[in-house]
Amino acid sequence: MSDQDTSRRRFLQAAGSATAAVALAGCSGNGGESTPTDDSTDMGGGDETETTSQPEETTERPEPDTRDGYLQRANRHCHEQAPWVFLNRQYSVYGQSSDIEWQPRTDERVAAYAIEPATDSGDDVVMTQSQMDSGLDPQDHRETPTDNIVLQAYEGLLERDAEGAIVETLATDYQRLDETTVQFTVRDNVSFHSGDSLTPEDVAFSINRIVQSDVGGLESPQVDQLIGVEGAEVASTDDRTVNVNLSGLNPIVFASFATYCDVMNKSWVESNDSAYINQNMEGTGPFVLSNYEQGVEVAFQRNNDYWDDEAAISTFTINSASESSTRVNRLLSDETDIAVNVPPQEVSRVENSDNASISAVPSTRVLFNAMRYDVEPFDSPEFRRAINYAIDLDSIVENVLQTFGSATGQPTLEGFFGHNGDLDPYPRDLDQAEQLVEESGYAGAEIELVTPIGRYLRDVEIAQAVASQVDELPNVSATARQVEFSTLVSQVTTGNIEDKPPWYLLGWGNATFDAIQTIQPLLASDGALTSYANDELDRLLDEAQSLPSESN
């Protein structure tokens, strides 16, 4: 693979532009893997009984027997069986100090390496997000707030450039050896923050710690992020190669490694317990942990021994405030340089200030209300569709989000590989919704929507609007209940569907830009976070994963 013409810090900064990030296109290097345009539990129970009343016919052309076609069919299945209340694509809206130069990315990752000072005051940068981390182990979490903390110190084998192509980070080369094996060449002369040299053994260990439950003292919740990866082994220490074994063709393997799998120091992990690993950092990244006060603040300083160009800023500190007004107040009073998730009602206040501005970009995150298929009344496809027909998505986007979002009608966002362009969002039709409730046999149902507080852009207000609109039905009563995001995460990530609320609001970011990495973990029978199980959907996903992307 050719060397990059610009430094990695410059590429990361360029990758943040809204235009480039939304218009991702092209192919990845030796892997030949398509990067289309624009995060395991055995559910049991078999199929659910399908359906009498179907949503409006939207078919304009058949989906072909290709990988893209099978994913389009999977999206059609989800649209018709409605395991979710489909809501909106989230826009990432940041308040940004005039002391720094930085552009947001669609994947919601804020890399301090991409930040440059615009004034003398911009050398020490602070970011305020809505939540803090759930611990510093980079392979033991599933949420973006934690990711934005650990990515400052840890790195993966691959990343993406401004056009969306896959580029090398800790790998200098990657290739597909055969249908079930890919190979990475590990970069030489890279050191962990302790001074230990990065080895192929560290890379193989890091992969295995995620996908194999008996490695490194961890049963990683990230196993489905490396879907189809069975394990890794050092191929040769002389040429620093690592072979990764796959369960099948795995058409998105390089896209997965360009998004997931932080590399850890094997000897450091094996020498320390989980508590220590979750309060300390031993990565190869451009910043070194300088202070950690769990739940309050994480502080980094520049890694002066970084293998690539040094970071442009000296320190980076992350704190949190669940209240959006608090985050904005800190920005306007020069207490923070980046405020995450600025709500629409605060945008004008930021724009009218002398020291800050708004940076917004359509994200890779979809917001939805999951409905557990195994509990009443959500075990009925008719009832689930009724709830979708009861929602006025246009009103939510216009009035709650003030256009900082777009309506969805399938799990896969527009521009992602496998998106079905023939499916429209559910229109609001209260008569149809009422009729479907009657057909479901659940007239008189009382349902409660559980929502996190302040994790997503206007999450509480969206949930309240959904509950209020559903409550307008004469044969359903609906309310909304707020919980801390950490509480909802603890329920959703246990691996047991019974631990999840029957109806809850969640957001899911997918930086691989491929439908499989949303549908598989959230809706497949063996998905790590699934609220649904259906043999036909599983079959479509299996077919998709057995075929190469069309460009291969």
mmCIF file of C-alpha atoms in Angstrom, residues 4 6-24 38 94 102-111 113-116 159-167 258 360-362 364 513:
data_model
loop_
_atom_site.group_PDB
_atom_site.id
_atom_site.type_symbol
_atom_site.label_atom_id
_atom_site.label_comp_id
_atom_site.label_asym_id
_atom_site.label_seq_id
_atom_site.Cartn_x
_atom_site.Cartn_y
_atom_site.Cartn_z
ATOM 1 C CA GLN A 4 0.107 8.657 2.902
ATOM 2 C CA THR A 6 -0.195 13.904 4.601
ATOM 3 C CA SER A 7 0.375 13.338 8.277
ATOM 4 C CA ARG A 8 -2.180 11.296 10.163
ATOM 5 C CA ARG A 9 -3.193 14.303 12.216
ATOM 6 C CA ARG A 10 -3.949 16.261 9.043
ATOM 7 C CA PHE A 11 -5.928 13.375 7.606
ATOM 8 C CA LEU A 12 -7.987 13.052 10.779
ATOM 9 C CA GLN A 13 -8.766 16.724 10.675
ATOM 10 C CA ALA A 14 -9.766 16.523 7.012
ATOM 11 C CA ALA A 15 -11.905 13.469 7.697
ATOM 12 C CA GLY A 16 -14.135 15.590 9.873
ATOM 13 C CA SER A 17 -15.572 17.728 7.106
ATOM 14 C CA ALA A 18 -19.290 17.274 6.806
ATOM 15 C CA THR A 19 -19.261 17.012 3.039
ATOM 16 C CA ALA A 20 -16.500 14.447 2.820
ATOM 17 C CA ALA A 21 -17.773 12.359 5.700
ATOM 18 C CA VAL A 22 -21.341 12.146 4.430
ATOM 19 C CA ALA A 23 -20.280 11.425 0.860
ATOM 20 C CA LEU A 24 -18.065 8.457 1.711
ATOM 21 C CA ASP A 38 -23.046 7.150 3.661
ATOM 22 C CA TYR A 94 -21.399 20.611 18.669
ATOM 23 C CA TRP A 102 -11.695 21.291 14.446
ATOM 24 C CA GLN A 103 -14.403 19.706 12.307
ATOM 25 C CA PRO A 104 -16.828 17.001 13.498
ATOM 26 C CA ARG A 105 -17.049 13.531 11.986
ATOM 27 C CA THR A 106 -20.184 11.598 11.109
ATOM 28 C CA ASP A 107 -19.132 8.713 13.384
ATOM 29 C CA GLU A 108 -19.293 11.024 16.460
ATOM 30 C CA ARG A 109 -15.719 10.259 17.414
ATOM 31 C CA VAL A 110 -13.831 13.266 18.716
ATOM 32 C CA ALA A 111 -10.111 12.656 18.286
ATOM 33 C CA TYR A 113 -5.293 14.472 17.505
ATOM 34 C CA ALA A 114 -7.379 16.280 14.884
ATOM 35 C CA ILE A 115 -7.666 19.490 16.938
ATOM 36 C CA GLU A 116 -5.346 22.439 16.320
ATOM 37 C CA GLU A 159 -8.752 3.876 10.084
ATOM 38 C CA ARG A 160 -10.530 5.838 7.333
ATOM 39 C CA ASP A 161 -9.403 8.840 5.340
ATOM 40 C CA ALA A 162 -11.456 11.875 4.271
ATOM 41 C CA GLU A 163 -12.904 10.047 1.268
ATOM 42 C CA GLY A 164 -13.890 7.026 3.331
ATOM 43 C CA ALA A 165 -11.161 4.706 2.076
ATOM 44 C CA ILE A 166 -9.502 2.423 4.602
ATOM 45 C CA VAL A 167 -5.962 3.449 5.576
ATOM 46 C CA ALA A 258 -11.110 0.223 10.405
ATOM 47 C CA ALA A 360 -23.217 20.163 12.878
ATOM 48 C CA VAL A 361 -23.089 17.028 10.723
ATOM 49 C CA PRO A 362 -25.498 14.155 9.938
ATOM 50 C CA THR A 364 -24.028 7.523 11.503
ATOM 51 C CA PHE A 513 -21.404 2.155 6.793
#
